[in-house]
Tab-separated table of N, CA and C in Angstrom:
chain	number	residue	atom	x	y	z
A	1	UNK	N	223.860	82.154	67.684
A	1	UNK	CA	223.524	80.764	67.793
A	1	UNK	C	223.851	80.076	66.463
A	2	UNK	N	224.681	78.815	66.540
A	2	UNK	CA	225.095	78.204	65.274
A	2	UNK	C	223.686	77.583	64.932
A	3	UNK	N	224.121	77.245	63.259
A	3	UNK	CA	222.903	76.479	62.770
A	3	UNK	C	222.559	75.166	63.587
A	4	UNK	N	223.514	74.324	64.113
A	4	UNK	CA	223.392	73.038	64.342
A	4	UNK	C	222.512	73.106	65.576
A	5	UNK	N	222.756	73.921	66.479
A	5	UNK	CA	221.850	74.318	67.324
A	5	UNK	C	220.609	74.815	67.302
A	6	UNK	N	220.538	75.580	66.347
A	6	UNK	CA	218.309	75.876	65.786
A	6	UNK	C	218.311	74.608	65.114
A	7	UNK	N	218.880	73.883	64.499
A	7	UNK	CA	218.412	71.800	64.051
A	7	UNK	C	217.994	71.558	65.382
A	8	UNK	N	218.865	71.752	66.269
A	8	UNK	CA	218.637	70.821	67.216
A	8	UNK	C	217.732	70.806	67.507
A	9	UNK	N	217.226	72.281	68.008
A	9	UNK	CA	216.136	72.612	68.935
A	9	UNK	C	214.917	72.664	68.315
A	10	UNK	N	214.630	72.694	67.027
A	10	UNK	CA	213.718	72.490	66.416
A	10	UNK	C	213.324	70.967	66.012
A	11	UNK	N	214.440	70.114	66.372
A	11	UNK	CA	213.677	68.971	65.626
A	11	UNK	C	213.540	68.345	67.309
A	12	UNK	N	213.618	68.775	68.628
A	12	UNK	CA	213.229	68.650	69.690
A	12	UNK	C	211.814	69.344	69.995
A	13	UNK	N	211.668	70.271	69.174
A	13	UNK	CA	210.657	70.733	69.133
A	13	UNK	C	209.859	69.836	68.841
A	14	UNK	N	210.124	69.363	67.414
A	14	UNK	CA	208.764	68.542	66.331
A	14	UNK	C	208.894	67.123	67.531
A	15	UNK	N	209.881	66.601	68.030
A	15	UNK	CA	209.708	65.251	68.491
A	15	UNK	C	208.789	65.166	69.773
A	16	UNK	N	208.890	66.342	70.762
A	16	UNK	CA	207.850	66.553	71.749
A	16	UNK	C	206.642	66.727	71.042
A	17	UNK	N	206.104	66.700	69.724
A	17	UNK	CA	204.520	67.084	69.995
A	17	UNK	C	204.380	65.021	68.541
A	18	UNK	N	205.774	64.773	67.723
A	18	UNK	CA	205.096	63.732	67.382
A	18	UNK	C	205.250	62.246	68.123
A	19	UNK	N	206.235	62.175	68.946
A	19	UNK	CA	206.255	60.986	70.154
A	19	UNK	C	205.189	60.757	70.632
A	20	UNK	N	204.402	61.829	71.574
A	20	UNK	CA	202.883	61.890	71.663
A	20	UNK	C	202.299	61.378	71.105
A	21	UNK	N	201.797	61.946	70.276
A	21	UNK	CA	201.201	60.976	68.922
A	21	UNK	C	201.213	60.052	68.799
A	22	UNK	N	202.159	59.420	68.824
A	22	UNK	CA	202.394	58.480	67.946
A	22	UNK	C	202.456	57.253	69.186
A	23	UNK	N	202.408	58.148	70.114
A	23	UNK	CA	202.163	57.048	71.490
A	23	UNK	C	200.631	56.559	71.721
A	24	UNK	N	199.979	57.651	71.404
A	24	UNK	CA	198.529	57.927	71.090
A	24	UNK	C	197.596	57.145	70.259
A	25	UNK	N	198.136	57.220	69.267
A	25	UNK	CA	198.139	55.972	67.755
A	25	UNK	C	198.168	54.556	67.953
A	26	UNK	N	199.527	54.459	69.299
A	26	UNK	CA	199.899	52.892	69.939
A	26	UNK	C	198.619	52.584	70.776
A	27	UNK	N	198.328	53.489	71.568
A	27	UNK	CA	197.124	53.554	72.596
A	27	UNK	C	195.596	52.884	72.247
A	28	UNK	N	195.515	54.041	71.038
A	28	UNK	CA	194.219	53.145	70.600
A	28	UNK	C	193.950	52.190	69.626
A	29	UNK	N	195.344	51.458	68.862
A	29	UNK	CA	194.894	50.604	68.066
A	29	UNK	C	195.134	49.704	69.056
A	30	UNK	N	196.113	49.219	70.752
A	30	UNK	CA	196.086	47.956	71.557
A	30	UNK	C	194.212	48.268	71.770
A	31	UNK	N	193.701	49.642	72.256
A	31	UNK	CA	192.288	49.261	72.642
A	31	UNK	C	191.425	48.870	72.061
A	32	UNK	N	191.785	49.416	70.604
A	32	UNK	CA	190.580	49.164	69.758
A	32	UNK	C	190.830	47.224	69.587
A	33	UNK	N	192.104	46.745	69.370
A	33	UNK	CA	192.383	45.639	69.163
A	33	UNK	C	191.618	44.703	70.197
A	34	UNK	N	191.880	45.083	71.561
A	34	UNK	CA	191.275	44.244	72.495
A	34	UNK	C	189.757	44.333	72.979
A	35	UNK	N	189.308	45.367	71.756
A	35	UNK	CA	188.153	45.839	72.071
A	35	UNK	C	187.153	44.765	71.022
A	36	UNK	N	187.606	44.395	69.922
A	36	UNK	CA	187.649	43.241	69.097
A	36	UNK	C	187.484	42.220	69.631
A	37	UNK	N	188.868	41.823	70.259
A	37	UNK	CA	188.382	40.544	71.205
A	37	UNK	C	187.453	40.603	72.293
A	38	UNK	N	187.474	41.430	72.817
A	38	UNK	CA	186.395	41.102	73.970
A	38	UNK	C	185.053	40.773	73.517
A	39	UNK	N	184.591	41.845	72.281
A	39	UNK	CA	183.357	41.796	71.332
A	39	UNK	C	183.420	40.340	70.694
A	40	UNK	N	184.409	39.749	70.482
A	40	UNK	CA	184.594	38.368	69.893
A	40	UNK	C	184.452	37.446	71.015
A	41	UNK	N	184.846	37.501	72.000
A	41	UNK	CA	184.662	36.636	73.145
A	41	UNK	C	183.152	36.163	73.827
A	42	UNK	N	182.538	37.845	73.977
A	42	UNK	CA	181.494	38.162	74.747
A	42	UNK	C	180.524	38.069	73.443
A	43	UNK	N	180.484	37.776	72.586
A	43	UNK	CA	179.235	37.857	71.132
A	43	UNK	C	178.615	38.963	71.324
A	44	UNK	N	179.314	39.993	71.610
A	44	UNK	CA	178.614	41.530	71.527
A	44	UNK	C	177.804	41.612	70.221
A	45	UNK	N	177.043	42.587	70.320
A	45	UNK	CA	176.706	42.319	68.687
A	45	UNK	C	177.378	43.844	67.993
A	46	UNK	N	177.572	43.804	66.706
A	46	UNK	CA	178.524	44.981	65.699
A	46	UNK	C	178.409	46.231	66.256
A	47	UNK	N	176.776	46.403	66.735
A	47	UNK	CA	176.349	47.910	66.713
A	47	UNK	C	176.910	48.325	67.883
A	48	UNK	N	177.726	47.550	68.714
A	48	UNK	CA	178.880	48.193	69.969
A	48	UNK	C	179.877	48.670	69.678
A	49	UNK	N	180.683	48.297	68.205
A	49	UNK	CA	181.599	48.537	68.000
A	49	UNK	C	182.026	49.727	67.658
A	50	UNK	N	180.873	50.794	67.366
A	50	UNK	CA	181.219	51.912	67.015
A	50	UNK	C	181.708	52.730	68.633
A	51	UNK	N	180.704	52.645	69.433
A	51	UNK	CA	180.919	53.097	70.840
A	51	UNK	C	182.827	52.751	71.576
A	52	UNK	N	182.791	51.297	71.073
A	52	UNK	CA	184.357	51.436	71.428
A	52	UNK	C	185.352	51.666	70.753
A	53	UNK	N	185.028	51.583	69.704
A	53	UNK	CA	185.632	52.379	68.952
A	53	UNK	C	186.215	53.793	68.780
A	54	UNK	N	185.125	54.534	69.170
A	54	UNK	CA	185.327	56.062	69.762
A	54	UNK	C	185.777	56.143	71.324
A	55	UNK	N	185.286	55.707	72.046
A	55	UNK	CA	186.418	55.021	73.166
A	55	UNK	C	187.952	55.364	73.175
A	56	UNK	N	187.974	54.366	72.390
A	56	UNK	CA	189.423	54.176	71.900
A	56	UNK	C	190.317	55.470	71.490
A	57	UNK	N	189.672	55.806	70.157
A	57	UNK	CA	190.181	57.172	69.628
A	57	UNK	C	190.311	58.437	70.794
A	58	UNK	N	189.091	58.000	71.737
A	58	UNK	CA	189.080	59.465	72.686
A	58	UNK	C	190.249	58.893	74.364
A	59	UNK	N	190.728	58.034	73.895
A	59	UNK	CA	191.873	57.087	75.172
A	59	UNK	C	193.320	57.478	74.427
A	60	UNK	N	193.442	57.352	73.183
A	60	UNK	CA	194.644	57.565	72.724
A	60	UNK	C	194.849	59.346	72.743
A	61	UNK	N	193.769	60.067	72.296
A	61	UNK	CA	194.042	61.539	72.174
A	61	UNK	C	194.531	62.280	73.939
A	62	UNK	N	193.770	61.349	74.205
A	62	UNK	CA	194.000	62.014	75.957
A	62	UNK	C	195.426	61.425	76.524
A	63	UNK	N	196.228	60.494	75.794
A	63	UNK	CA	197.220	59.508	75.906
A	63	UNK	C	198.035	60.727	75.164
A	64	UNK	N	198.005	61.304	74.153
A	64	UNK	CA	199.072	62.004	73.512
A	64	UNK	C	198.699	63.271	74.121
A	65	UNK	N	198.144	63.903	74.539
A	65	UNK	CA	197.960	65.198	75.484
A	65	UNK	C	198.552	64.930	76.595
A	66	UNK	N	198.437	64.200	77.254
A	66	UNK	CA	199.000	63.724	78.652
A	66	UNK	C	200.513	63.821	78.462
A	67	UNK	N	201.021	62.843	77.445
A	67	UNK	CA	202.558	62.501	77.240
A	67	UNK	C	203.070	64.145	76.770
A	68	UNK	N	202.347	64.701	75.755
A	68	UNK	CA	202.724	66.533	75.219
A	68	UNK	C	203.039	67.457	77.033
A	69	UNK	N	201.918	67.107	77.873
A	69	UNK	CA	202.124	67.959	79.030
A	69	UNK	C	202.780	67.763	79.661
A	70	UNK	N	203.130	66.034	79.877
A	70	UNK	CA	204.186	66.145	80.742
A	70	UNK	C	205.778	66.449	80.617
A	71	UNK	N	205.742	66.167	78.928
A	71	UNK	CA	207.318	66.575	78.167
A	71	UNK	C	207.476	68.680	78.350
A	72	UNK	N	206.449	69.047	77.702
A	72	UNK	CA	206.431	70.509	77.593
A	72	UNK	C	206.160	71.577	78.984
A	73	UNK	N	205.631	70.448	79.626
A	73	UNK	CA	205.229	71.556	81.230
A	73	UNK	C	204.508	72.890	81.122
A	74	UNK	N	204.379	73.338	79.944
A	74	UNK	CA	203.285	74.718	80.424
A	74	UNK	C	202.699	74.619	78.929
A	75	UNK	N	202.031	76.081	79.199
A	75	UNK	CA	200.617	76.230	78.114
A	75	UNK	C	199.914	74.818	77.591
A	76	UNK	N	199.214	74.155	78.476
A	76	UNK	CA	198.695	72.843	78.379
A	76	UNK	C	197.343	72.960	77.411
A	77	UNK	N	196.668	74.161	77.568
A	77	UNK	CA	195.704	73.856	76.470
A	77	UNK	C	196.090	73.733	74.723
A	78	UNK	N	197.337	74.969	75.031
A	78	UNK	CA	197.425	75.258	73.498
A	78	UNK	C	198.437	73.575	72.621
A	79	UNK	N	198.742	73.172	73.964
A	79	UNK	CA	199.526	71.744	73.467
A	79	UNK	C	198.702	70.960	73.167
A	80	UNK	N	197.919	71.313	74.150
A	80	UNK	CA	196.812	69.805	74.081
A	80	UNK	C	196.011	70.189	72.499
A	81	UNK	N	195.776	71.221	72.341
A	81	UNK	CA	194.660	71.579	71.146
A	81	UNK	C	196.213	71.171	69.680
A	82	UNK	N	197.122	71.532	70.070
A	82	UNK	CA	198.510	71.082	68.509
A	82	UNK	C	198.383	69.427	68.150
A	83	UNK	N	198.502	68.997	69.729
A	83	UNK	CA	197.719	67.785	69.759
A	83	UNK	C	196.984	67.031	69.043
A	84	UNK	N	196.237	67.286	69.157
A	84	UNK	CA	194.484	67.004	68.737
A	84	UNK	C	194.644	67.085	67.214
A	85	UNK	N	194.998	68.346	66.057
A	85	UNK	CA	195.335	68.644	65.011
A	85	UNK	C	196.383	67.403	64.498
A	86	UNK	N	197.263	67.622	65.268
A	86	UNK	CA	198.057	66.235	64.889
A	86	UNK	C	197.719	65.046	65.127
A	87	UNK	N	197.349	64.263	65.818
A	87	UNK	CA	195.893	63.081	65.791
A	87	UNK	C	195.025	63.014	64.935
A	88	UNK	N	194.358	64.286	64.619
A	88	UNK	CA	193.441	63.772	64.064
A	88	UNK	C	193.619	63.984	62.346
A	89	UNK	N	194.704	65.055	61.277
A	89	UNK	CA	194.872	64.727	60.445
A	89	UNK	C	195.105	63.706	59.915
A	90	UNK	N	195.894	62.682	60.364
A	90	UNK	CA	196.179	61.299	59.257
A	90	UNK	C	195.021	60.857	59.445
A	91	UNK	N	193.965	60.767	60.508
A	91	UNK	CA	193.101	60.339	60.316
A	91	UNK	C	191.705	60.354	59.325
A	92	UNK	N	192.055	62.224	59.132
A	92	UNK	CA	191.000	62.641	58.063
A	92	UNK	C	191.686	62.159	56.961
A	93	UNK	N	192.769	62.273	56.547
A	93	UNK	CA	193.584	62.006	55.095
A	93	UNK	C	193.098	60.649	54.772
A	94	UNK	N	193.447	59.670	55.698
A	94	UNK	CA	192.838	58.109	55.271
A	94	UNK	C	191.424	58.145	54.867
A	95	UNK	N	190.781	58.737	55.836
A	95	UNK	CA	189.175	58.843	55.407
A	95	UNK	C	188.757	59.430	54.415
A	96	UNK	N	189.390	60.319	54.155
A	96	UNK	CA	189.111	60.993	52.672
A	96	UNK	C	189.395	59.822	51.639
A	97	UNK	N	191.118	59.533	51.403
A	97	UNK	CA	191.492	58.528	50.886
A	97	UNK	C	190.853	57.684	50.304
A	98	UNK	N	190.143	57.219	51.499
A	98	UNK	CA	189.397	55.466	51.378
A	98	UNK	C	188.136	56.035	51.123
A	99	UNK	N	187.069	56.979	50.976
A	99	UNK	CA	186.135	57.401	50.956
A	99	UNK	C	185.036	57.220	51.957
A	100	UNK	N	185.646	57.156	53.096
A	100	UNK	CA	184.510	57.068	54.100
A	100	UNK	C	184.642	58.487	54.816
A	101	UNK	N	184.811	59.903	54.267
A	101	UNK	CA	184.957	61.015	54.925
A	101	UNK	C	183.350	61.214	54.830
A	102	UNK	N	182.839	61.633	55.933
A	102	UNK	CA	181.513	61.596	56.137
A	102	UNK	C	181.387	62.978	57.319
A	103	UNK	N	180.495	64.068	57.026
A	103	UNK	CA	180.432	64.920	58.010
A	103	UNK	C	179.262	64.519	59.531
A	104	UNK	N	178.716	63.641	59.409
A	104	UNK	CA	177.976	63.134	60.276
A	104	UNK	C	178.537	62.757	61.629
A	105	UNK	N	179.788	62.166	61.742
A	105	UNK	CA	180.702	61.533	62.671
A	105	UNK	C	181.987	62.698	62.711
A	106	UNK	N	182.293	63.167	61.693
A	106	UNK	CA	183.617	63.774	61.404
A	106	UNK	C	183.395	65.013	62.895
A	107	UNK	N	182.402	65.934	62.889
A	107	UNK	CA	182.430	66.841	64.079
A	107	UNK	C	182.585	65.991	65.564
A	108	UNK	N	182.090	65.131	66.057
A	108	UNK	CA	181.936	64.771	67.065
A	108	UNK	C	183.047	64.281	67.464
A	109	UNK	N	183.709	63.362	66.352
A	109	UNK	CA	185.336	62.867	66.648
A	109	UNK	C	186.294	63.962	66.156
A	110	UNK	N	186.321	65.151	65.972
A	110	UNK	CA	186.778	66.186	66.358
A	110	UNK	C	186.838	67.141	67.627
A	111	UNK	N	185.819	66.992	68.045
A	111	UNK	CA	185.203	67.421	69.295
A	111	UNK	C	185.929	66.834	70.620
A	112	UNK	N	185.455	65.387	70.546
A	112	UNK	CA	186.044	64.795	71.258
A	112	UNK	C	187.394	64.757	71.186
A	113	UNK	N	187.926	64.096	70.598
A	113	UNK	CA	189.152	64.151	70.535
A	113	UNK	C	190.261	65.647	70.851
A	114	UNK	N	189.787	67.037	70.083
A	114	UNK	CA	189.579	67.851	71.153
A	114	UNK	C	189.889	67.739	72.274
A	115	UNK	N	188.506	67.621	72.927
A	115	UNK	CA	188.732	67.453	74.421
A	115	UNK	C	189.354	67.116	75.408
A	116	UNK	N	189.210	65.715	74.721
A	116	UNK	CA	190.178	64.670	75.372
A	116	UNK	C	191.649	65.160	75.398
A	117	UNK	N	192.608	65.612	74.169
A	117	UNK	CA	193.610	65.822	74.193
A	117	UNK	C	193.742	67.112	75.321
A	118	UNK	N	193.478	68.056	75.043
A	118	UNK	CA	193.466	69.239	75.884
A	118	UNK	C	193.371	68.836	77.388
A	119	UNK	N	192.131	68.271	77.647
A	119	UNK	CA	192.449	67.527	79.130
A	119	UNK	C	193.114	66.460	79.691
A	120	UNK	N	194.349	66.069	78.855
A	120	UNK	CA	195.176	65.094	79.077
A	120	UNK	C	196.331	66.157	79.343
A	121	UNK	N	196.398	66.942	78.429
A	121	UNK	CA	197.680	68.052	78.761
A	121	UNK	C	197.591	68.908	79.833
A	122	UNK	N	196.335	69.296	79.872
A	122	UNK	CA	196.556	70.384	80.999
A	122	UNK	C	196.619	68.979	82.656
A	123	UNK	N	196.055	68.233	82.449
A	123	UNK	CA	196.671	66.953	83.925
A	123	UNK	C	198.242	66.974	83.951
A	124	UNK	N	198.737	66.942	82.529
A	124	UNK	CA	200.032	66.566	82.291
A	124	UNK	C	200.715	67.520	82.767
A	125	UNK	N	201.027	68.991	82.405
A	125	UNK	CA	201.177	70.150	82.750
A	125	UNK	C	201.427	70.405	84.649
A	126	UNK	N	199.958	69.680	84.813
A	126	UNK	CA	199.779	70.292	86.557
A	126	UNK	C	200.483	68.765	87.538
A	127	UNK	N	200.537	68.119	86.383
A	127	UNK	CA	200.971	66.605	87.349
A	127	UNK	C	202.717	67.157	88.354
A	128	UNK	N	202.759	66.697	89.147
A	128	UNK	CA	204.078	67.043	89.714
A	128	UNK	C	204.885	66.047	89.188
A	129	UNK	N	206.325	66.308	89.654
A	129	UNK	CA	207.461	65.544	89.091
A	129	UNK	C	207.387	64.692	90.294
């Protein structure tokens, strides 16, 4: 096998698990965005915003699991869980960053997100063509 061909297939590799992502990323900043307005519309009061907020994050992870299963077609958990790792690092990096890394929230939006991804892939996986 020539080199140009392991490029290929490897950077087809990396693009099936960061397209996802990054579709994922698109997913929940439109929700979180309109999740803003609605809270702006409706005079929700702040202390909702965390709830949709996580919402959001757990709509986009299940959004990039979904898109991973339906590109890759098998082993849906272990995609969905590469997933999840990839989601949710830039997210810890900023939080560290900016200093709001906090272990109080940090498990649960791991968890979830988790979840969510994994059960977006394995739908994705079993969805028919």
């Amino acid at each position: 096998m020539s080199v140009r061909k392991k490029n290929s297939a490897a950077i087809r590799l990396a693009a099936s698990y960061i397209l996802p992502v990054l579709c994922g990323f698109a997913v929940s900043a439109v929700l979180s965005a309109a999740a803003a307005g609605v809270m702006y519309a409706l005079g929700m009061p702040p202390s909702s915003a965390g709830f949709l907020s996580f919402a959001a994050l757990a709509a986009g992870a299940f959004t990039a699991g979904l898109l991973c299963g339906l590109i890759r077609r098998r082993a849906g958990l272990k995609r969905g869980a590469l997933c999840a790792v990839l989601f949710l690092a830039p997210l810890i990096i900023i939080s560290a960053l900016t200093g709001n890394l906090t272990g109080e929230t940090l498990t649960a939006k791991a968890l979830s997100v988790l979840i969510c991804s994994c059960t977006g892939a394995v739908i994705g996986v079993n969805l028919r063509r």
